[in-house]
């Protein structure tokens, strides 16, 4: 489309409402209005100009603030739905989700589960909402920032009469000495840290233009942030794992391709003293113990370069650290967090073989519950063979002994005891916690429980998150833009002299009361009248025509 | 404020006294602002208030009160060895303090006395509400022992305080401009807000009344896990616990018994407050013969709705970045360090996000025509409801990681 030429000579893009240079209204509608629409200084915005092609339609859709707000509200409402019942990740993992929601919350829970609200924030439609927020942010910003930048750069000091008289704040003053008035005004604005420009009898005082870029900068920050969040789904960007390490043991750290190992030198839990002078009363009221510290004294190792894979690795100590909640161990993009623990896990168990008749002990064996030997020789023809080992014993559905897991929470054994009397087949004995049965009930010997050695186990979360730099950068840009756009306002005052008349008009992008205060101060120093606020006049008229007179009017 | 002083260290005692003094200073400030707004004789023909020093005096008392609040905060910090924002009492008191600070800032810009007349009582209410919770110093569990947490909580409270001024100004706008001679939805909802405020006052009064009477009724009941437990009521039990039996002699038997999943003592308190609020509200209406808003309206004649509208917008424009920084950004940094992930969709986090989104929507609506003035004022009210919901309901009822209670 062809450009529009204004009478001041400036060529404006098609769709411009107010000349980019002198501000003259270019459209009939604006010419007839008492106030012009100063949003984006009446520039030609793509979304307001074209709507023929499908691309235009999409562009216009996403650049609309109404749509933007609708998307924000949709995200707001759906997010709140997700807090009605706990999300799937917070429910116990030993029952199926479907079951859990039905059992705990009845019909409502069932509906919640069926509609997929139990995993709302990971659902495709929630993601789609976030994505459209991102698209809307980009398009709406581009639609406005480019023309706005151009118009603010090209604006002339001297503005068209039609522009000035159609500003929201506009006034005409008579002055005996307009020259002096202009000089006073100039000094006033300079003192108030305005950027003052003069051009044959016209004045433009402008302040804080940079604040106009705030929203766009904060939108860019948001886009970077959202991009960072999406990167999480690319492989290699994100590791979330848990490693259990027993005291004195060393484990490979998952996610590091077998390169790093962590040793748990010691784990302990400290409690607050219940008779503490300061905290005692609160703890006695809550009648519970409060944990002060969870701590793992950990040592990090790295595998020796060039060691053969599969063979027992040679490890080099990298560093040691006391890992506590809020104080993770960091290395090489990874962090190890104190996140779980188990105290007094069974580690070794001692049992003695005794003669049932005389109660005489033949010998004692110590079984490493994580690595039991097949056979323990007690000498003199006595030995104990482990026939079966159940680290976490239970009877299965058929009533057979079996184990729930490899963790020795409830260890049980079937021993085969060999003695000079029974050196062929031995005697069988079943031993567990508080359980000691000889299977055929006619044994000469038995295994009796002597003691157990326990160890503490620490649970460390292994985390790598390469998206964090994006989030940090995005978040910082966002905050900078937010502050930039929120804590200042862009004010412009135009003054133009026509013989003995001084025309004055003002515009701000927000906080008009503060602009008015400025005008009042200006009026005190110069002979200029305070311009009228047309919008306020209009609202006051409206209020009065409602038939309500609350005595605030100027009657 | 509570009589739980025994067993406190000397420093904790000083701290409690400073807060008490702050409370009374706020009370004086409230009175000054009320006089400055309602005193007719200082008004000129235009309805502008001139030659009226009461507002300035009120402002000075607000600042003094704020200083004493800060004194409370510092001494309690020394007494506890950690920043006192880690339980409901401490957090809510701090919120009252930040509300006062936000007021001091906005009064500095706009010098509207009426803002003081509305904000100072809210500060009073918030602090009185805070001292309903146990005031003892509590030890910190490991996850809370982090500087980032303190930075996060204090900044969030400051943000919420400033945003709440938006509510106060919005409320003023509504009372100033609504037509109370009609019976319509707007008037209904405004009166509903007034009723809620009256209920909050009743709650505080009842709590203190029964505390003075030293009312205590202990029940044995069956809790959610099906085990037998004990629960102590500080008010007569209208709603009793699940399968509860009264252990204390001579106290009131409950009217009905609640299911196990509900905290019946909290529900009982809510019923008391709402009920008493209803009675007080209707007594007031009987005396005033008008909706409460309608009764206040004449006092606000001299106020320009545009200025109040701008104050509320300004408060939100100032508060939004602060809230975002504290409630989302610092929160994420802390969560990353303490919980291994910066975001976990915990209810408290989600409600902080909702608050953020809500005010973002508000700011964008302000860009459109027709969303200034009255509609904007209603939005400020809704925003405040969201903040309060987050503070009270999410903390006490669907408490997640941040559970303070
Ligand atoms: C949660 C997401 C968003 C946040 C936090 C956000 C934040 C902001 C803020 C703080 C402002 C400045 C408002 C003021 O100065 O009063 C702003 C302005 C704006 N936003 Fe957003 N925004 C978001 C999403 C969107 C979306 C989806 C759109 C799409 C339509 C959009 C379009 C705009 C526009 C057009 C402006 C005005 C720019 C100007 O003053 O020149 N925003 N935004």
PDB file of N, CA and C in Angstrom, chain A residues 37 39 69 72 75-76 79-80 83 89-90 121 126 225 232 272 277-279 282 285 291-292 294 325-326 337 463 468 471 478-479 482 486-487 510-514 517 536 539 548 550 552, chain B residues 9 79-80 109 134 136-140 142-143 145-146 176-177 301 306-307 310 313-314 317-318 321-322 324 329 336-338 340-342 344-345 350-351 354 357-358 364-365 367 369:
ATOM      1  N   UNK A  37      -6.653   9.241  20.107  1.00  0.00           N
ATOM      2  CA  UNK A  37      -6.152   8.059  20.786  1.00  0.00           C
ATOM      3  C   UNK A  37      -4.621   8.085  20.727  1.00  0.00           C
ATOM      4  N   UNK A  39      -2.576   5.996  22.166  1.00  0.00           N
ATOM      5  CA  UNK A  39      -1.870   4.734  22.392  1.00  0.00           C
ATOM      6  C   UNK A  39      -0.901   4.484  21.248  1.00  0.00           C
ATOM      7  N   UNK A  69      -4.974 -11.484  27.487  1.00  0.00           N
ATOM      8  CA  UNK A  69      -5.560 -11.552  28.831  1.00  0.00           C
ATOM      9  C   UNK A  69      -6.366 -12.837  28.980  1.00  0.00           C
ATOM     10  N   UNK A  72      -4.053 -15.609  29.722  1.00  0.00           N
ATOM     11  CA  UNK A  72      -3.565 -15.536  31.102  1.00  0.00           C
ATOM     12  C   UNK A  72      -4.636 -16.043  32.067  1.00  0.00           C
ATOM     13  N   UNK A  75      -5.001 -19.818  31.951  1.00  0.00           N
ATOM     14  CA  UNK A  75      -3.925 -20.492  32.681  1.00  0.00           C
ATOM     15  C   UNK A  75      -4.170 -20.380  34.181  1.00  0.00           C
ATOM     16  N   UNK A  76      -4.622 -19.206  34.590  1.00  0.00           N
ATOM     17  CA  UNK A  76      -4.897 -18.975  36.005  1.00  0.00           C
ATOM     18  C   UNK A  76      -5.963 -19.955  36.518  1.00  0.00           C
ATOM     19  N   UNK A  79      -4.796 -23.615  36.417  1.00  0.00           N
ATOM     20  CA  UNK A  79      -3.797 -23.863  37.450  1.00  0.00           C
ATOM     21  C   UNK A  79      -4.463 -24.076  38.799  1.00  0.00           C
ATOM     22  N   UNK A  80      -5.492 -23.275  39.066  1.00  0.00           N
ATOM     23  CA  UNK A  80      -6.124 -23.409  40.381  1.00  0.00           C
ATOM     24  C   UNK A  80      -6.850 -24.745  40.508  1.00  0.00           C
ATOM     25  N   UNK A  83      -4.971 -27.516  42.163  1.00  0.00           N
ATOM     26  CA  UNK A  83      -4.683 -27.544  43.606  1.00  0.00           C
ATOM     27  C   UNK A  83      -5.861 -28.075  44.418  1.00  0.00           C
ATOM     28  N   UNK A  89       2.080 -36.656  41.532  1.00  0.00           N
ATOM     29  CA  UNK A  89       3.421 -36.826  42.101  1.00  0.00           C
ATOM     30  C   UNK A  89       3.443 -36.754  43.622  1.00  0.00           C
ATOM     31  N   UNK A  90       2.361 -36.247  44.212  1.00  0.00           N
ATOM     32  CA  UNK A  90       2.348 -36.147  45.669  1.00  0.00           C
ATOM     33  C   UNK A  90       1.567 -37.271  46.348  1.00  0.00           C
ATOM     34  N   UNK A 121      -0.493 -30.253  35.205  1.00  0.00           N
ATOM     35  CA  UNK A 121       0.567 -29.362  34.723  1.00  0.00           C
ATOM     36  C   UNK A 121       1.463 -30.020  33.681  1.00  0.00           C
ATOM     37  N   UNK A 126      -2.371 -28.099  28.845  1.00  0.00           N
ATOM     38  CA  UNK A 126      -1.763 -27.060  29.681  1.00  0.00           C
ATOM     39  C   UNK A 126      -0.520 -26.515  28.976  1.00  0.00           C
ATOM     40  N   UNK A 225      12.586 -17.339  29.380  1.00  0.00           N
ATOM     41  CA  UNK A 225      12.275 -18.220  30.501  1.00  0.00           C
ATOM     42  C   UNK A 225      11.463 -19.429  30.029  1.00  0.00           C
ATOM     43  N   UNK A 232      13.977 -28.473  29.001  1.00  0.00           N
ATOM     44  CA  UNK A 232      14.001 -29.564  29.957  1.00  0.00           C
ATOM     45  C   UNK A 232      13.685 -30.903  29.299  1.00  0.00           C
ATOM     46  N   UNK A 272      16.754 -30.983  67.986  1.00  0.00           N
ATOM     47  CA  UNK A 272      16.853 -29.843  68.891  1.00  0.00           C
ATOM     48  C   UNK A 272      16.681 -30.346  70.320  1.00  0.00           C
ATOM     49  N   UNK A 277      16.146 -23.148  76.179  1.00  0.00           N
ATOM     50  CA  UNK A 277      15.515 -22.004  76.848  1.00  0.00           C
ATOM     51  C   UNK A 277      14.599 -21.244  75.887  1.00  0.00           C
ATOM     52  N   UNK A 278      15.067 -21.087  74.639  1.00  0.00           N
ATOM     53  CA  UNK A 278      14.320 -20.278  73.679  1.00  0.00           C
ATOM     54  C   UNK A 278      13.165 -21.068  73.060  1.00  0.00           C
ATOM     55  N   UNK A 279      13.470 -22.268  72.603  1.00  0.00           N
ATOM     56  CA  UNK A 279      12.490 -23.005  71.804  1.00  0.00           C
ATOM     57  C   UNK A 279      11.698 -24.023  72.615  1.00  0.00           C
ATOM     58  N   UNK A 282       7.719 -23.953  72.716  1.00  0.00           N
ATOM     59  CA  UNK A 282       7.054 -24.314  71.461  1.00  0.00           C
ATOM     60  C   UNK A 282       7.129 -25.814  71.239  1.00  0.00           C
ATOM     61  N   UNK A 285       4.759 -27.658  73.475  1.00  0.00           N
ATOM     62  CA  UNK A 285       3.367 -27.554  73.031  1.00  0.00           C
ATOM     63  C   UNK A 285       3.102 -28.501  71.869  1.00  0.00           C
ATOM     64  N   UNK A 291      13.791 -31.852  64.141  1.00  0.00           N
ATOM     65  CA  UNK A 291      15.108 -32.155  63.609  1.00  0.00           C
ATOM     66  C   UNK A 291      15.865 -30.865  63.355  1.00  0.00           C
ATOM     67  N   UNK A 292      17.130 -30.837  63.767  1.00  0.00           N
ATOM     68  CA  UNK A 292      17.934 -29.656  63.508  1.00  0.00           C
ATOM     69  C   UNK A 292      18.767 -29.835  62.238  1.00  0.00           C
ATOM     70  N   UNK A 294      20.067 -32.806  59.069  1.00  0.00           N
ATOM     71  CA  UNK A 294      20.342 -34.083  58.420  1.00  0.00           C
ATOM     72  C   UNK A 294      21.674 -33.888  57.717  1.00  0.00           C
ATOM     73  N   UNK A 325      20.699 -30.417  54.163  1.00  0.00           N
ATOM     74  CA  UNK A 325      19.602 -29.776  53.454  1.00  0.00           C
ATOM     75  C   UNK A 325      20.005 -28.313  53.266  1.00  0.00           C
ATOM     76  N   UNK A 326      19.780 -27.774  52.093  1.00  0.00           N
ATOM     77  CA  UNK A 326      20.170 -26.407  51.744  1.00  0.00           C
ATOM     78  C   UNK A 326      21.650 -26.242  51.445  1.00  0.00           C
ATOM     79  N   UNK A 337      21.910 -33.569  46.642  1.00  0.00           N
ATOM     80  CA  UNK A 337      21.142 -32.971  47.723  1.00  0.00           C
ATOM     81  C   UNK A 337      20.804 -34.014  48.775  1.00  0.00           C
ATOM     82  N   UNK A 463      21.050 -34.319  40.770  1.00  0.00           N
ATOM     83  CA  UNK A 463      20.350 -33.382  39.894  1.00  0.00           C
ATOM     84  C   UNK A 463      21.324 -32.692  38.967  1.00  0.00           C
ATOM     85  N   UNK A 468      18.974 -24.239  33.772  1.00  0.00           N
ATOM     86  CA  UNK A 468      19.019 -23.150  34.754  1.00  0.00           C
ATOM     87  C   UNK A 468      19.586 -21.839  34.208  1.00  0.00           C
ATOM     88  N   UNK A 471      16.926 -19.950  32.581  1.00  0.00           N
ATOM     89  CA  UNK A 471      15.939 -19.425  33.517  1.00  0.00           C
ATOM     90  C   UNK A 471      16.500 -18.217  34.254  1.00  0.00           C
ATOM     91  N   UNK A 478      13.502 -10.358  32.654  1.00  0.00           N
ATOM     92  CA  UNK A 478      12.110 -10.078  33.010  1.00  0.00           C
ATOM     93  C   UNK A 478      12.041  -9.031  34.124  1.00  0.00           C
ATOM     94  N   UNK A 479      12.830  -9.248  35.176  1.00  0.00           N
ATOM     95  CA  UNK A 479      12.778  -8.319  36.306  1.00  0.00           C
ATOM     96  C   UNK A 479      13.250  -6.924  35.903  1.00  0.00           C
ATOM     97  N   UNK A 482      10.538  -5.344  33.980  1.00  0.00           N
ATOM     98  CA  UNK A 482       9.383  -5.072  34.833  1.00  0.00           C
ATOM     99  C   UNK A 482       9.608  -3.794  35.636  1.00  0.00           C
ATOM    100  N   UNK A 486       7.678  -0.249  35.267  1.00  0.00           N
ATOM    101  CA  UNK A 486       6.708   0.000  36.332  1.00  0.00           C
ATOM    102  C   UNK A 486       7.021   1.220  37.179  1.00  0.00           C
ATOM    103  N   UNK A 487       8.306   1.534  37.332  1.00  0.00           N
ATOM    104  CA  UNK A 487       8.635   2.546  38.330  1.00  0.00           C
ATOM    105  C   UNK A 487       8.847   3.944  37.748  1.00  0.00           C
ATOM    106  N   UNK A 510       1.078   6.745  31.909  1.00  0.00           N
ATOM    107  CA  UNK A 510       0.330   6.370  33.105  1.00  0.00           C
ATOM    108  C   UNK A 510       0.526   7.404  34.194  1.00  0.00           C
ATOM    109  N   UNK A 511      -0.293   7.289  35.228  1.00  0.00           N
ATOM    110  CA  UNK A 511      -0.208   8.172  36.389  1.00  0.00           C
ATOM    111  C   UNK A 511      -0.411   9.637  36.019  1.00  0.00           C
ATOM    112  N   UNK A 512      -1.619   9.942  35.592  1.00  0.00           N
ATOM    113  CA  UNK A 512      -1.939  11.304  35.172  1.00  0.00           C
ATOM    114  C   UNK A 512      -1.938  12.282  36.326  1.00  0.00           C
ATOM    115  N   UNK A 513      -2.286  11.809  37.508  1.00  0.00           N
ATOM    116  CA  UNK A 513      -2.320  12.728  38.651  1.00  0.00           C
ATOM    117  C   UNK A 513      -0.943  13.327  38.888  1.00  0.00           C
ATOM    118  N   UNK A 514       0.079  12.502  38.693  1.00  0.00           N
ATOM    119  CA  UNK A 514       1.430  13.002  38.915  1.00  0.00           C
ATOM    120  C   UNK A 514       1.797  14.026  37.852  1.00  0.00           C
ATOM    121  N   UNK A 517       0.260  17.232  38.838  1.00  0.00           N
ATOM    122  CA  UNK A 517       1.030  17.893  39.887  1.00  0.00           C
ATOM    123  C   UNK A 517       2.145  18.721  39.257  1.00  0.00           C
ATOM    124  N   UNK A 536     -11.268  13.840  32.760  1.00  0.00           N
ATOM    125  CA  UNK A 536     -11.902  14.046  34.051  1.00  0.00           C
ATOM    126  C   UNK A 536     -13.171  14.862  33.896  1.00  0.00           C
ATOM    127  N   UNK A 539     -15.837  12.632  32.682  1.00  0.00           N
ATOM    128  CA  UNK A 539     -16.352  11.714  33.691  1.00  0.00           C
ATOM    129  C   UNK A 539     -17.225  12.429  34.706  1.00  0.00           C
ATOM    130  N   UNK A 548     -26.700  12.184  40.233  1.00  0.00           N
ATOM    131  CA  UNK A 548     -26.168  12.106  41.580  1.00  0.00           C
ATOM    132  C   UNK A 548     -25.286  13.315  41.812  1.00  0.00           C
ATOM    133  N   UNK A 550     -22.883  14.644  44.535  1.00  0.00           N
ATOM    134  CA  UNK A 550     -22.312  14.362  45.841  1.00  0.00           C
ATOM    135  C   UNK A 550     -21.445  15.516  46.328  1.00  0.00           C
ATOM    136  N   UNK A 552     -19.105  17.111  45.052  1.00  0.00           N
ATOM    137  CA  UNK A 552     -17.707  17.220  44.688  1.00  0.00           C
ATOM    138  C   UNK A 552     -17.517  18.049  43.425  1.00  0.00           C
TER     139      UNK A 552
ATOM    140  N   UNK B   9      12.685 -15.550  76.960  1.00  0.00           N
ATOM    141  CA  UNK B   9      13.923 -14.888  77.323  1.00  0.00           C
ATOM    142  C   UNK B   9      13.666 -13.396  77.390  1.00  0.00           C
ATOM    143  N   UNK B  79      16.490 -12.685  69.507  1.00  0.00           N
ATOM    144  CA  UNK B  79      16.061 -13.694  70.479  1.00  0.00           C
ATOM    145  C   UNK B  79      16.032 -15.086  69.857  1.00  0.00           C
ATOM    146  N   UNK B  80      15.572 -15.181  68.618  1.00  0.00           N
ATOM    147  CA  UNK B  80      15.376 -16.503  68.016  1.00  0.00           C
ATOM    148  C   UNK B  80      16.637 -16.993  67.317  1.00  0.00           C
ATOM    149  N   UNK B 109       3.731   9.888  48.283  1.00  0.00           N
ATOM    150  CA  UNK B 109       3.506  10.332  46.908  1.00  0.00           C
ATOM    151  C   UNK B 109       2.221  11.146  46.780  1.00  0.00           C
ATOM    152  N   UNK B 134      -0.034 -19.081  67.953  1.00  0.00           N
ATOM    153  CA  UNK B 134       0.963 -19.225  69.022  1.00  0.00           C
ATOM    154  C   UNK B 134       2.164 -18.331  68.759  1.00  0.00           C
ATOM    155  N   UNK B 136       5.119 -18.367  70.568  1.00  0.00           N
ATOM    156  CA  UNK B 136       6.443 -18.805  71.028  1.00  0.00           C
ATOM    157  C   UNK B 136       7.419 -18.832  69.872  1.00  0.00           C
ATOM    158  N   UNK B 137       8.689 -18.737  70.235  1.00  0.00           N
ATOM    159  CA  UNK B 137       9.740 -18.879  69.232  1.00  0.00           C
ATOM    160  C   UNK B 137       9.855 -20.353  68.882  1.00  0.00           C
ATOM    161  N   UNK B 138       9.922 -20.638  67.589  1.00  0.00           N
ATOM    162  CA  UNK B 138       9.994 -22.033  67.188  1.00  0.00           C
ATOM    163  C   UNK B 138      11.314 -22.347  66.509  1.00  0.00           C
ATOM    164  N   UNK B 139      11.811 -23.551  66.719  1.00  0.00           N
ATOM    165  CA  UNK B 139      13.051 -23.933  66.031  1.00  0.00           C
ATOM    166  C   UNK B 139      12.771 -24.171  64.559  1.00  0.00           C
ATOM    167  N   UNK B 140      13.799 -24.020  63.755  1.00  0.00           N
ATOM    168  CA  UNK B 140      13.639 -24.189  62.309  1.00  0.00           C
ATOM    169  C   UNK B 140      14.022 -25.600  61.891  1.00  0.00           C
ATOM    170  N   UNK B 142      15.392 -28.285  59.096  1.00  0.00           N
ATOM    171  CA  UNK B 142      16.527 -28.045  58.199  1.00  0.00           C
ATOM    172  C   UNK B 142      16.171 -27.322  56.908  1.00  0.00           C
ATOM    173  N   UNK B 143      15.050 -27.658  56.283  1.00  0.00           N
ATOM    174  CA  UNK B 143      14.733 -27.048  54.987  1.00  0.00           C
ATOM    175  C   UNK B 143      14.567 -25.538  55.109  1.00  0.00           C
ATOM    176  N   UNK B 145      16.276 -23.589  57.093  1.00  0.00           N
ATOM    177  CA  UNK B 145      17.490 -22.896  57.529  1.00  0.00           C
ATOM    178  C   UNK B 145      18.263 -22.388  56.319  1.00  0.00           C
ATOM    179  N   UNK B 146      17.714 -21.385  55.677  1.00  0.00           N
ATOM    180  CA  UNK B 146      18.381 -20.892  54.481  1.00  0.00           C
ATOM    181  C   UNK B 146      18.178 -19.395  54.368  1.00  0.00           C
ATOM    182  N   UNK B 176     -16.826   5.311  47.733  1.00  0.00           N
ATOM    183  CA  UNK B 176     -17.009   6.685  47.299  1.00  0.00           C
ATOM    184  C   UNK B 176     -18.006   6.775  46.142  1.00  0.00           C
ATOM    185  N   UNK B 177     -17.994   5.802  45.236  1.00  0.00           N
ATOM    186  CA  UNK B 177     -18.748   5.986  43.994  1.00  0.00           C
ATOM    187  C   UNK B 177     -20.013   5.140  43.860  1.00  0.00           C
ATOM    188  N   UNK B 301     -16.806  12.329  50.651  1.00  0.00           N
ATOM    189  CA  UNK B 301     -17.226  13.302  49.634  1.00  0.00           C
ATOM    190  C   UNK B 301     -16.075  14.074  49.037  1.00  0.00           C
ATOM    191  N   UNK B 306     -10.709   9.853  40.871  1.00  0.00           N
ATOM    192  CA  UNK B 306      -9.574   9.632  39.974  1.00  0.00           C
ATOM    193  C   UNK B 306      -8.280   9.443  40.737  1.00  0.00           C
ATOM    194  N   UNK B 307      -8.105  10.259  41.778  1.00  0.00           N
ATOM    195  CA  UNK B 307      -6.873  10.136  42.551  1.00  0.00           C
ATOM    196  C   UNK B 307      -6.813   8.787  43.240  1.00  0.00           C
ATOM    197  N   UNK B 310      -5.971   6.139  40.902  1.00  0.00           N
ATOM    198  CA  UNK B 310      -4.562   6.116  40.541  1.00  0.00           C
ATOM    199  C   UNK B 310      -3.699   5.571  41.678  1.00  0.00           C
ATOM    200  N   UNK B 313      -3.837   1.891  41.431  1.00  0.00           N
ATOM    201  CA  UNK B 313      -3.059   1.402  40.299  1.00  0.00           C
ATOM    202  C   UNK B 313      -1.574   1.519  40.597  1.00  0.00           C
ATOM    203  N   UNK B 314      -1.205   2.657  41.173  1.00  0.00           N
ATOM    204  CA  UNK B 314       0.202   2.886  41.497  1.00  0.00           C
ATOM    205  C   UNK B 314       0.692   1.829  42.471  1.00  0.00           C
ATOM    206  N   UNK B 317       1.250  -1.253  40.605  1.00  0.00           N
ATOM    207  CA  UNK B 317       2.425  -1.155  39.730  1.00  0.00           C
ATOM    208  C   UNK B 317       3.715  -1.246  40.542  1.00  0.00           C
ATOM    209  N   UNK B 318       3.692  -0.724  41.770  1.00  0.00           N
ATOM    210  CA  UNK B 318       4.894  -0.820  42.607  1.00  0.00           C
ATOM    211  C   UNK B 318       5.009  -2.213  43.220  1.00  0.00           C
ATOM    212  N   UNK B 321       6.175  -5.900  40.799  1.00  0.00           N
ATOM    213  CA  UNK B 321       7.563  -6.363  40.659  1.00  0.00           C
ATOM    214  C   UNK B 321       8.131  -6.907  41.964  1.00  0.00           C
ATOM    215  N   UNK B 322       7.794  -6.269  43.082  1.00  0.00           N
ATOM    216  CA  UNK B 322       8.327  -6.744  44.361  1.00  0.00           C
ATOM    217  C   UNK B 322       7.792  -8.137  44.653  1.00  0.00           C
ATOM    218  N   UNK B 324       6.684 -10.322  42.493  1.00  0.00           N
ATOM    219  CA  UNK B 324       7.248 -11.279  41.538  1.00  0.00           C
ATOM    220  C   UNK B 324       8.646 -11.708  41.967  1.00  0.00           C
ATOM    221  N   UNK B 329      10.631 -15.426  41.969  1.00  0.00           N
ATOM    222  CA  UNK B 329      12.048 -15.598  41.626  1.00  0.00           C
ATOM    223  C   UNK B 329      12.865 -16.077  42.830  1.00  0.00           C
ATOM    224  N   UNK B 336      15.169 -24.410  44.534  1.00  0.00           N
ATOM    225  CA  UNK B 336      16.215 -25.154  43.838  1.00  0.00           C
ATOM    226  C   UNK B 336      17.254 -25.653  44.844  1.00  0.00           C
ATOM    227  N   UNK B 337      17.557 -24.840  45.845  1.00  0.00           N
ATOM    228  CA  UNK B 337      18.600 -25.219  46.800  1.00  0.00           C
ATOM    229  C   UNK B 337      18.065 -26.184  47.857  1.00  0.00           C
ATOM    230  N   UNK B 338      16.852 -25.911  48.332  1.00  0.00           N
ATOM    231  CA  UNK B 338      16.349 -26.718  49.448  1.00  0.00           C
ATOM    232  C   UNK B 338      15.627 -27.974  48.987  1.00  0.00           C
ATOM    233  N   UNK B 340      15.718 -29.249  45.775  1.00  0.00           N
ATOM    234  CA  UNK B 340      16.374 -29.809  44.595  1.00  0.00           C
ATOM    235  C   UNK B 340      15.722 -29.423  43.271  1.00  0.00           C
ATOM    236  N   UNK B 341      14.584 -28.766  43.299  1.00  0.00           N
ATOM    237  CA  UNK B 341      13.975 -28.327  42.032  1.00  0.00           C
ATOM    238  C   UNK B 341      13.348 -26.966  42.281  1.00  0.00           C
ATOM    239  N   UNK B 342      13.407 -26.100  41.234  1.00  0.00           N
ATOM    240  CA  UNK B 342      12.964 -24.729  41.454  1.00  0.00           C
ATOM    241  C   UNK B 342      11.450 -24.600  41.452  1.00  0.00           C
ATOM    242  N   UNK B 344       7.770 -27.096  41.873  1.00  0.00           N
ATOM    243  CA  UNK B 344       7.245 -28.443  42.078  1.00  0.00           C
ATOM    244  C   UNK B 344       5.731 -28.534  42.025  1.00  0.00           C
ATOM    245  N   UNK B 345       5.078 -27.468  41.621  1.00  0.00           N
ATOM    246  CA  UNK B 345       3.612 -27.452  41.557  1.00  0.00           C
ATOM    247  C   UNK B 345       2.985 -27.806  42.899  1.00  0.00           C
ATOM    248  N   UNK B 350       1.692 -22.822  43.354  1.00  0.00           N
ATOM    249  CA  UNK B 350       0.696 -22.566  42.318  1.00  0.00           C
ATOM    250  C   UNK B 350      -0.102 -21.311  42.657  1.00  0.00           C
ATOM    251  N   UNK B 351      -0.415 -21.134  43.937  1.00  0.00           N
ATOM    252  CA  UNK B 351      -1.213 -19.948  44.290  1.00  0.00           C
ATOM    253  C   UNK B 351      -0.393 -18.676  44.192  1.00  0.00           C
ATOM    254  N   UNK B 354      -0.700 -17.976  40.627  1.00  0.00           N
ATOM    255  CA  UNK B 354      -2.034 -17.455  40.317  1.00  0.00           C
ATOM    256  C   UNK B 354      -2.110 -15.966  40.680  1.00  0.00           C
ATOM    257  N   UNK B 357      -0.297 -14.153  37.964  1.00  0.00           N
ATOM    258  CA  UNK B 357      -1.073 -14.089  36.729  1.00  0.00           C
ATOM    259  C   UNK B 357      -2.232 -13.112  36.872  1.00  0.00           C
ATOM    260  N   UNK B 358      -2.843 -13.135  38.048  1.00  0.00           N
ATOM    261  CA  UNK B 358      -3.990 -12.253  38.241  1.00  0.00           C
ATOM    262  C   UNK B 358      -3.591 -10.795  38.089  1.00  0.00           C
ATOM    263  N   UNK B 364      -2.712  -5.606  32.310  1.00  0.00           N
ATOM    264  CA  UNK B 364      -3.058  -5.554  30.892  1.00  0.00           C
ATOM    265  C   UNK B 364      -4.463  -4.985  30.685  1.00  0.00           C
ATOM    266  N   UNK B 365      -5.359  -5.292  31.623  1.00  0.00           N
ATOM    267  CA  UNK B 365      -6.701  -4.730  31.495  1.00  0.00           C
ATOM    268  C   UNK B 365      -6.661  -3.208  31.618  1.00  0.00           C
ATOM    269  N   UNK B 367      -4.659  -1.393  30.396  1.00  0.00           N
ATOM    270  CA  UNK B 367      -4.288  -0.825  29.101  1.00  0.00           C
ATOM    271  C   UNK B 367      -5.515  -0.605  28.223  1.00  0.00           C
ATOM    272  N   UNK B 369      -9.490   0.376  27.383  1.00  0.00           N
ATOM    273  CA  UNK B 369     -10.430   1.393  27.819  1.00  0.00           C
ATOM    274  C   UNK B 369     -11.559   0.725  28.604  1.00  0.00           C
TER     275      UNK B 369
END
